[in-house]
Amino acid sequence: MIYFDSASSTKPDPEVLHEMCEFASDYYAIPSSIFSHTLGLQVADKIQEARDFIGNKLGVKGSEIIFTSSGTEANNLAIKGYVFANRNKGKHIITSKIEHISVLETVKKLLRDGYEISYIGVDKDGFIDIDELKKSIRDDTILVTIQLANHEVGTVQNIEEIAKLSKEKGITVHVDGAIAIPYINLKLDNIDMLTISPHKFYGPKGVGILYVKEGLKLEKILDGGYNEFNLRAGHENTPAIVGAKKAFEIWDSSISEYLRNLKMYLYDKLLSEIPDVMLNGSLNKSLPHILNVTFKYIEGESIALRLDFEGISVTTGSACYSRNLQASHVLLAMGKSHEDSHGSIRFSLSKYNSKEEIDYTVSKLKEIVEDLRRISPLLGGE
């Protein structure tokens, strides 16, 4: 099988799995306070080690790292937790039209609860309109929540400028970095909260990370125990937390360089072998491992299914929309037509992929695209 869907989830690194298995077999107790037994204390120490290590990697304190069950939960805790705890500061939230569904659905719920939401538009490459952002800021704006990079087309926002602009107005900033960290570096100077998802970079599922700047007030959204500084009820997924630490530990910047070279190889190959291929997003100001293209005149769903028959895994749009055949909200916001949006395919590469896999994929794609265009109603086919 050739797997080109690493933006949905990556294959865990063997070192991560080894660390998790060893931890699960030897440290099976739940983390406990100083008034409990030795094994519980040892587990608590392991979690603290992971918290401090990840904090150090991000250039922040370990006490500013919160573990959740996923990036989705981290986004929910950041957005709902902050606005609920700071209702007196305002009820206006700014986000963009191309955010991940976990952000869009969260603010949609807040809209029903009486909050006001401004959705900032993007240009044809997926970059946020900074002037529109400036004009959207109001005296009662309580939060700006913007993704670091897009999960479908890979466009990397100028988040430092966005955060600086927001902080100058005294507005709290949350950044969804689930698809982007650690593929790109980010300074947290003007950022109050940051979401990270370890299974996007060869770590485990079942754990999310939320950086919360010291002194920021959040209200917990899950009631129960007093875990994670009383911000998240429920026992920590300790094997996954240890696995997340290991994923950070073994990450190397050379992975990003390898992936960007592989992406460029794929893009050049597609353009040289297949006519009428259109890039969605920016080629250079984008994540190193995501390439989204439209194959004109045919549907992406048909391409993805035919590739799957050949043992090649890709997605059309975001994997979160795999049960939804509507056109991608990201591509529509970028000004793409419904037809071009439906013809999009996202290739998301991993360190396990090779040029040989790309050669095979493009050769199969060429056959598939020719076949589908032959019967396409957009080209007069029957």
CSV table of C-alpha atoms in Angstrom, one decimal:
chain,number,residue,atom,x,y,z
A,1,MET,CA,0.0,0.0,0.0
A,2,ILE,CA,1.1,3.5,-0.8
A,3,TYR,CA,-0.1,6.0,1.8
A,4,PHE,CA,-0.4,9.6,0.8
A,5,ASP,CA,-2.8,10.7,3.5
A,6,SER,CA,-0.4,11.8,6.3
A,7,ALA,CA,-2.3,15.1,6.9
A,8,SER,CA,-5.1,12.9,8.3
A,9,SER,CA,-2.8,10.8,10.4
A,10,THR,CA,0.8,9.6,10.2
A,11,LYS,CA,2.2,6.1,10.7
A,12,PRO,CA,3.6,6.1,14.3
A,13,ASP,CA,7.4,5.9,14.4
A,14,PRO,CA,8.6,2.5,15.8
A,15,GLU,CA,10.5,4.3,18.5
A,16,VAL,CA,7.2,5.9,19.6
A,17,LEU,CA,5.4,2.6,19.7
A,18,HIS,CA,8.3,1.0,21.6
A,19,GLU,CA,8.2,3.7,24.2
A,20,MET,CA,4.5,3.5,24.6
A,21,CYS,CA,4.4,-0.3,24.9
A,22,GLU,CA,7.1,-0.3,27.6
A,23,PHE,CA,5.3,2.4,29.5
A,24,ALA,CA,1.9,0.7,29.3
A,25,SER,CA,3.3,-2.6,30.6
A,26,ASP,CA,5.4,-1.2,33.4
A,27,TYR,CA,3.6,2.0,34.4
A,28,TYR,CA,0.0,1.0,34.3
A,29,ALA,CA,-1.2,3.0,37.4
A,30,ILE,CA,-3.0,6.3,37.1
A,31,PRO,CA,-0.9,9.4,38.0
A,32,SER,CA,-1.3,10.2,41.7
A,33,SER,CA,-0.6,12.9,44.2
A,34,ILE,CA,2.1,12.8,46.9
A,35,PHE,CA,-0.5,11.1,49.2
A,36,SER,CA,-0.7,8.0,47.1
A,37,HIS,CA,1.4,4.9,46.2
A,38,THR,CA,4.8,4.7,44.6
A,39,LEU,CA,3.7,3.5,41.2
A,40,GLY,CA,1.2,6.3,40.8
A,41,LEU,CA,3.9,8.8,41.8
A,42,GLN,CA,6.2,7.3,39.2
A,43,VAL,CA,3.5,7.7,36.5
A,44,ALA,CA,2.9,11.3,37.6
A,45,ASP,CA,6.7,12.0,37.3
A,46,LYS,CA,6.7,10.6,33.7
A,47,ILE,CA,3.9,12.9,32.7
A,48,GLN,CA,5.7,15.8,34.3
A,49,GLU,CA,8.8,14.9,32.4
A,50,ALA,CA,6.8,14.9,29.1
A,51,ARG,CA,5.2,18.2,30.0
A,52,ASP,CA,8.6,19.8,30.8
A,53,PHE,CA,10.2,18.4,27.7
A,54,ILE,CA,7.5,19.5,25.3
A,55,GLY,CA,7.4,22.9,27.0
A,56,ASN,CA,11.1,23.3,26.5
A,57,LYS,CA,10.8,22.3,22.8
A,58,LEU,CA,8.3,25.2,22.4
A,59,GLY,CA,10.3,27.6,24.5
A,60,VAL,CA,7.7,27.8,27.3
A,61,LYS,CA,7.2,26.5,30.8
A,62,GLY,CA,6.1,22.9,31.4
A,63,SER,CA,3.3,24.3,33.6
A,64,GLU,CA,1.9,26.0,30.4
A,65,ILE,CA,1.3,22.6,28.7
A,66,ILE,CA,-2.1,20.9,29.0
A,67,PHE,CA,-2.7,17.4,27.7
A,68,THR,CA,-6.1,16.6,26.2
A,69,SER,CA,-7.5,13.6,24.2
A,70,SER,CA,-7.0,15.2,20.8
A,71,GLY,CA,-6.4,18.4,18.8
A,72,THR,CA,-10.2,18.7,18.5
A,73,GLU,CA,-10.6,18.7,22.3
A,74,ALA,CA,-7.7,21.2,22.6
A,75,ASN,CA,-9.4,23.6,20.2
A,76,ASN,CA,-12.7,23.3,22.1
A,77,LEU,CA,-11.0,23.9,25.5
A,78,ALA,CA,-9.1,26.9,24.1
A,79,ILE,CA,-12.0,28.6,22.5
A,80,LYS,CA,-14.9,27.7,24.8
A,81,GLY,CA,-12.7,27.6,27.9
A,82,TYR,CA,-11.5,31.2,27.3
A,83,VAL,CA,-14.7,32.9,26.3
A,84,PHE,CA,-16.7,31.2,29.1
A,85,ALA,CA,-14.1,32.3,31.7
A,86,ASN,CA,-14.0,35.9,30.3
A,87,ARG,CA,-17.6,36.7,29.4
A,88,ASN,CA,-17.3,40.2,30.9
A,89,LYS,CA,-14.6,41.1,28.3
A,90,GLY,CA,-16.9,40.8,25.2
A,91,LYS,CA,-18.8,38.4,23.0
A,92,HIS,CA,-17.2,38.9,19.6
A,93,ILE,CA,-14.9,36.2,18.1
A,94,ILE,CA,-12.8,36.4,14.9
A,95,THR,CA,-11.8,33.4,12.9
A,96,SER,CA,-11.3,32.6,9.2
A,97,LYS,CA,-13.5,30.9,6.6
A,98,ILE,CA,-11.0,28.1,6.1
A,99,GLU,CA,-10.5,26.8,9.6
A,100,HIS,CA,-10.6,23.1,10.6
A,101,ILE,CA,-14.1,21.8,11.3
A,102,SER,CA,-13.3,21.5,15.1
A,103,VAL,CA,-12.9,25.3,15.2
A,104,LEU,CA,-15.8,26.1,12.8
A,105,GLU,CA,-18.3,23.9,14.7
A,106,THR,CA,-17.1,25.3,18.0
A,107,VAL,CA,-17.7,28.9,17.1
A,108,LYS,CA,-21.0,27.9,15.4
A,109,LYS,CA,-22.2,26.6,18.8
A,110,LEU,CA,-21.0,29.8,20.5
A,111,LEU,CA,-23.0,31.7,17.8
A,112,ARG,CA,-26.2,29.9,19.0
A,113,ASP,CA,-25.2,30.8,22.6
A,114,GLY,CA,-25.3,34.5,21.8
A,115,TYR,CA,-21.7,35.2,20.7
A,116,GLU,CA,-21.0,37.1,17.5
A,117,ILE,CA,-18.6,35.6,15.0
A,118,SER,CA,-16.6,37.3,12.2
A,119,TYR,CA,-15.3,35.0,9.5
A,120,ILE,CA,-12.3,36.5,7.7
A,121,GLY,CA,-11.9,35.8,4.0
A,122,VAL,CA,-8.9,34.5,2.1
A,123,ASP,CA,-7.3,35.2,-1.3
A,124,LYS,CA,-7.0,32.7,-4.1
A,125,ASP,CA,-4.0,31.0,-2.4
A,126,GLY,CA,-5.7,30.7,1.0
A,127,PHE,CA,-3.9,33.7,2.7
A,128,ILE,CA,-6.0,35.6,5.2
A,129,ASP,CA,-7.0,39.2,4.2
A,130,ILE,CA,-5.1,41.2,6.8
A,131,ASP,CA,-7.1,44.4,6.0
A,132,GLU,CA,-10.3,42.6,6.6
A,133,LEU,CA,-9.0,41.3,9.9
A,134,LYS,CA,-8.1,44.9,11.0
A,135,LYS,CA,-11.6,46.2,10.0
A,136,SER,CA,-13.2,43.3,11.9
A,137,ILE,CA,-11.7,44.1,15.3
A,138,ARG,CA,-14.1,45.7,17.6
A,139,ASP,CA,-14.0,47.0,21.2
A,140,ASP,CA,-15.8,43.9,22.3
A,141,THR,CA,-13.6,41.4,20.4
A,142,ILE,CA,-12.6,38.8,23.0
A,143,LEU,CA,-10.7,36.2,20.9
A,144,VAL,CA,-8.9,35.8,17.5
A,145,THR,CA,-8.6,32.1,16.6
A,146,ILE,CA,-6.6,31.4,13.4
A,147,GLN,CA,-4.9,28.3,12.1
A,148,LEU,CA,-1.2,28.3,11.5
A,149,ALA,CA,-1.5,26.4,8.3
A,150,ASN,CA,-4.4,24.9,6.4
A,151,HIS,CA,-5.1,21.2,6.6
A,152,GLU,CA,-6.4,20.9,3.0
A,153,VAL,CA,-4.1,23.1,0.9
A,154,GLY,CA,-1.1,23.6,3.3
A,155,THR,CA,-1.0,27.4,3.1
A,156,VAL,CA,1.0,28.8,6.0
A,157,GLN,CA,-0.4,32.0,7.4
A,158,ASN,CA,1.7,35.0,8.5
A,159,ILE,CA,0.6,34.2,12.0
A,160,GLU,CA,3.2,36.4,13.7
A,161,GLU,CA,1.8,39.5,12.0
A,162,ILE,CA,-1.8,38.4,12.8
A,163,ALA,CA,-0.9,37.8,16.4
A,164,LYS,CA,1.0,41.0,16.7
A,165,LEU,CA,-1.9,43.0,15.3
A,166,SER,CA,-4.4,41.3,17.6
A,167,LYS,CA,-2.2,41.8,20.7
A,168,GLU,CA,-1.8,45.5,19.9
A,169,LYS,CA,-5.6,45.7,20.4
A,170,GLY,CA,-5.4,43.7,23.6
A,171,ILE,CA,-7.1,40.6,22.1
A,172,THR,CA,-6.3,37.1,23.2
A,173,VAL,CA,-4.9,34.9,20.4
A,174,HIS,CA,-5.4,31.2,19.8
A,175,VAL,CA,-3.6,29.4,17.0
A,176,ASP,CA,-4.6,26.0,15.7
A,177,GLY,CA,-1.2,24.4,14.9
A,178,ALA,CA,-2.4,20.8,14.7
A,179,ILE,CA,-1.3,20.2,11.1
A,180,ALA,CA,1.7,22.5,11.2
A,181,ILE,CA,3.8,21.9,14.4
A,182,PRO,CA,6.7,20.9,14.2
A,183,TYR,CA,6.9,21.0,10.4
A,184,ILE,CA,7.4,24.8,10.8
A,185,ASN,CA,8.9,26.9,13.6
A,186,LEU,CA,6.7,29.3,15.4
A,187,LYS,CA,7.6,32.1,17.9
A,188,LEU,CA,5.0,32.3,20.7
A,189,ASP,CA,5.7,35.8,21.8
A,190,ASN,CA,2.2,37.2,20.9
A,191,ILE,CA,0.4,33.9,21.0
A,192,ASP,CA,-1.7,33.0,24.1
A,193,MET,CA,-2.8,29.4,23.2
A,194,LEU,CA,-1.6,26.9,20.7
A,195,THR,CA,-3.1,23.5,19.7
A,196,ILE,CA,-0.8,20.6,18.7
A,197,SER,CA,-1.7,17.1,17.5
A,198,PRO,CA,1.1,14.5,17.9
A,199,HIS,CA,-0.5,11.9,15.5
A,200,LYS,CA,0.2,14.4,12.7
A,201,PHE,CA,4.0,13.9,13.2
A,202,TYR,CA,4.5,10.2,13.8
A,203,GLY,CA,3.2,10.3,17.3
A,204,PRO,CA,0.1,8.5,18.8
A,205,LYS,CA,-3.6,9.2,18.5
A,206,GLY,CA,-5.5,9.8,21.7
A,207,VAL,CA,-3.5,12.8,22.9
A,208,GLY,CA,-3.6,16.5,22.1
A,209,ILE,CA,-1.5,19.3,23.5
A,210,LEU,CA,-2.7,22.8,24.3
A,211,TYR,CA,-0.2,25.5,25.3
A,212,VAL,CA,-1.9,28.1,27.6
A,213,LYS,CA,0.1,31.2,28.5
A,214,GLU,CA,0.7,31.6,32.2
A,215,GLY,CA,-2.0,33.7,33.9
A,216,LEU,CA,-4.6,33.1,31.2
A,217,LYS,CA,-8.0,32.2,32.7
A,218,LEU,CA,-9.9,29.2,31.2
A,219,GLU,CA,-13.0,27.5,32.4
A,220,LYS,CA,-13.0,23.7,32.1
A,221,ILE,CA,-15.5,22.2,29.7
A,222,LEU,CA,-15.4,18.7,31.0
A,223,ASP,CA,-16.6,18.3,34.6
A,224,GLY,CA,-15.3,15.6,36.9
A,225,GLY,CA,-11.8,15.4,38.5
A,226,TYR,CA,-9.1,18.0,38.9
A,227,ASN,CA,-6.6,16.8,36.3
A,228,GLU,CA,-4.4,19.0,34.2
A,229,PHE,CA,-4.3,21.9,36.6
A,230,ASN,CA,-8.1,21.6,37.0
A,231,LEU,CA,-8.6,22.4,33.4
A,232,ARG,CA,-9.6,18.9,32.1
A,233,ALA,CA,-11.4,16.2,34.0
A,234,GLY,CA,-10.6,12.6,33.2
A,235,HIS,CA,-7.4,10.6,33.6
A,236,GLU,CA,-4.6,11.4,31.3
A,237,ASN,CA,-3.8,8.9,28.5
A,238,THR,CA,-0.3,8.3,29.9
A,239,PRO,CA,1.1,5.9,27.2
A,240,ALA,CA,0.0,8.4,24.5
A,241,ILE,CA,1.6,11.3,26.4
A,242,VAL,CA,4.9,9.5,26.7
A,243,GLY,CA,4.6,8.7,23.0
A,244,ALA,CA,4.0,12.4,22.2
A,245,LYS,CA,7.1,13.3,24.1
A,246,LYS,CA,9.1,10.7,22.0
A,247,ALA,CA,7.7,12.1,18.8
A,248,PHE,CA,9.0,15.5,19.7
A,249,GLU,CA,12.3,14.0,20.8
A,250,ILE,CA,13.0,12.2,17.6
A,251,TRP,CA,11.8,15.0,15.3
A,252,ASP,CA,14.5,16.5,13.0
A,253,SER,CA,14.2,19.5,10.7
A,254,SER,CA,15.7,17.4,7.9
A,255,ILE,CA,12.3,15.6,7.7
A,256,SER,CA,10.7,18.9,6.5
A,257,GLU,CA,13.5,19.4,3.9
A,258,TYR,CA,13.0,15.8,2.7
A,259,LEU,CA,9.3,16.2,2.4
A,260,ARG,CA,9.5,19.5,0.5
A,261,ASN,CA,11.8,18.0,-2.0
A,262,LEU,CA,9.5,15.0,-2.4
A,263,LYS,CA,6.5,17.4,-2.8
A,264,MET,CA,8.2,19.4,-5.5
A,265,TYR,CA,9.1,16.1,-7.3
A,266,LEU,CA,5.5,15.0,-7.2
A,267,TYR,CA,4.3,18.4,-8.5
A,268,ASP,CA,6.7,18.6,-11.4
A,269,LYS,CA,5.9,15.0,-12.3
A,270,LEU,CA,2.1,15.7,-12.3
A,271,LEU,CA,2.5,18.8,-14.5
A,272,SER,CA,4.8,17.0,-17.0
A,273,GLU,CA,2.7,13.8,-17.2
A,274,ILE,CA,-0.9,15.0,-17.0
A,275,PRO,CA,-2.6,18.0,-18.7
A,276,ASP,CA,-5.0,20.4,-17.0
A,277,VAL,CA,-3.7,20.1,-13.5
A,278,MET,CA,-4.3,23.1,-11.3
A,279,LEU,CA,-2.5,23.9,-8.0
A,280,ASN,CA,-4.7,24.8,-5.1
A,281,GLY,CA,-2.8,27.0,-2.6
A,282,SER,CA,0.7,28.3,-2.5
A,283,LEU,CA,3.6,26.1,-3.7
A,284,ASN,CA,6.3,27.7,-1.6
A,285,LYS,CA,4.5,29.4,1.4
A,286,SER,CA,3.0,26.1,2.4
A,287,LEU,CA,3.6,23.1,4.6
A,288,PRO,CA,6.4,20.8,3.2
A,289,HIS,CA,4.2,17.7,3.0
A,290,ILE,CA,0.8,18.9,1.6
A,291,LEU,CA,0.1,19.2,-2.1
A,292,ASN,CA,-3.5,19.9,-3.3
A,293,VAL,CA,-4.3,19.9,-7.0
A,294,THR,CA,-7.4,19.9,-9.1
A,295,PHE,CA,-7.7,17.5,-12.1
A,296,LYS,CA,-9.9,19.6,-14.4
A,297,TYR,CA,-13.2,18.2,-15.7
A,298,ILE,CA,-13.5,15.1,-13.4
A,299,GLU,CA,-14.5,14.4,-9.8
A,300,GLY,CA,-11.9,13.9,-7.0
A,301,GLU,CA,-14.1,11.2,-5.4
A,302,SER,CA,-13.7,9.0,-8.6
A,303,ILE,CA,-10.0,9.6,-8.7
A,304,ALA,CA,-9.6,8.7,-5.0
A,305,LEU,CA,-11.6,5.5,-5.4
A,306,ARG,CA,-9.8,4.4,-8.5
A,307,LEU,CA,-6.4,5.0,-6.8
A,308,ASP,CA,-7.5,3.0,-3.8
A,309,PHE,CA,-8.2,0.1,-6.1
A,310,GLU,CA,-4.5,0.4,-7.1
A,311,GLY,CA,-3.4,0.4,-3.4
A,312,ILE,CA,-2.8,4.2,-3.2
A,313,SER,CA,-4.4,6.2,-0.4
A,314,VAL,CA,-5.3,9.9,-1.0
A,315,THR,CA,-8.2,12.1,0.0
A,316,THR,CA,-10.4,14.6,-1.8
A,317,GLY,CA,-10.5,17.7,0.4
A,318,SER,CA,-10.1,17.1,4.2
A,319,ALA,CA,-10.4,13.7,5.7
A,320,CYS,CA,-12.9,15.1,8.1
A,321,TYR,CA,-15.3,15.5,5.1
A,322,SER,CA,-14.8,11.9,3.9
A,323,ARG,CA,-18.6,11.2,4.5
A,324,ASN,CA,-19.6,14.5,3.0
A,325,LEU,CA,-19.6,14.9,-0.8
A,326,GLN,CA,-20.2,18.6,-0.7
A,327,ALA,CA,-17.5,20.8,-2.2
A,328,SER,CA,-14.6,21.7,0.2
A,329,HIS,CA,-15.4,24.9,2.2
A,330,VAL,CA,-11.7,25.7,2.0
A,331,LEU,CA,-11.5,25.7,-1.8
A,332,LEU,CA,-14.8,27.5,-2.2
A,333,ALA,CA,-13.5,30.3,0.2
A,334,MET,CA,-10.5,30.5,-2.1
A,335,GLY,CA,-12.7,31.3,-5.0
A,336,LYS,CA,-12.6,27.9,-6.7
A,337,SER,CA,-15.7,26.8,-8.6
A,338,HIS,CA,-17.8,23.9,-7.4
A,339,GLU,CA,-16.5,21.8,-10.4
A,340,ASP,CA,-12.9,22.6,-9.6
A,341,SER,CA,-13.4,22.0,-5.9
A,342,HIS,CA,-14.9,18.6,-6.6
A,343,GLY,CA,-12.0,17.7,-8.8
A,344,SER,CA,-9.4,18.3,-6.0
A,345,ILE,CA,-7.0,15.7,-4.6
A,346,ARG,CA,-4.9,16.2,-1.5
A,347,PHE,CA,-1.5,14.4,-1.5
A,348,SER,CA,0.0,14.5,2.0
A,349,LEU,CA,3.4,12.9,2.2
A,350,SER,CA,5.4,11.3,5.0
A,351,LYS,CA,9.0,10.5,5.8
A,352,TYR,CA,8.2,6.9,4.8
A,353,ASN,CA,7.3,7.8,1.2
A,354,SER,CA,9.8,7.7,-1.8
A,355,LYS,CA,10.2,8.9,-5.3
A,356,GLU,CA,9.6,5.4,-6.5
A,357,GLU,CA,6.1,5.5,-4.9
A,358,ILE,CA,5.5,8.8,-6.6
A,359,ASP,CA,6.5,7.5,-10.0
A,360,TYR,CA,4.1,4.5,-9.7
A,361,THR,CA,1.3,6.8,-8.5
A,362,VAL,CA,1.6,9.3,-11.3
A,363,SER,CA,1.7,6.5,-13.9
A,364,LYS,CA,-1.6,5.1,-12.5
A,365,LEU,CA,-3.0,8.6,-12.2
A,366,LYS,CA,-2.3,9.3,-15.8
A,367,GLU,CA,-4.3,6.2,-16.8
A,368,ILE,CA,-7.2,7.0,-14.4
A,369,VAL,CA,-7.5,10.7,-15.4
A,370,GLU,CA,-7.5,9.8,-19.1
A,371,ASP,CA,-10.2,7.2,-18.6
A,372,LEU,CA,-12.4,9.5,-16.5
A,373,ARG,CA,-12.0,12.4,-18.8
A,374,ARG,CA,-13.1,10.2,-21.7
A,375,ILE,CA,-16.5,9.8,-20.1
A,376,SER,CA,-16.7,13.2,-18.4
A,377,PRO,CA,-19.9,15.2,-19.1
A,378,LEU,CA,-17.9,18.4,-18.8
A,379,LEU,CA,-16.0,17.3,-21.9
A,380,GLY,CA,-19.0,15.9,-23.8
A,381,GLY,CA,-18.5,12.3,-22.7
A,382,GLU,CA,-21.3,9.9,-22.0
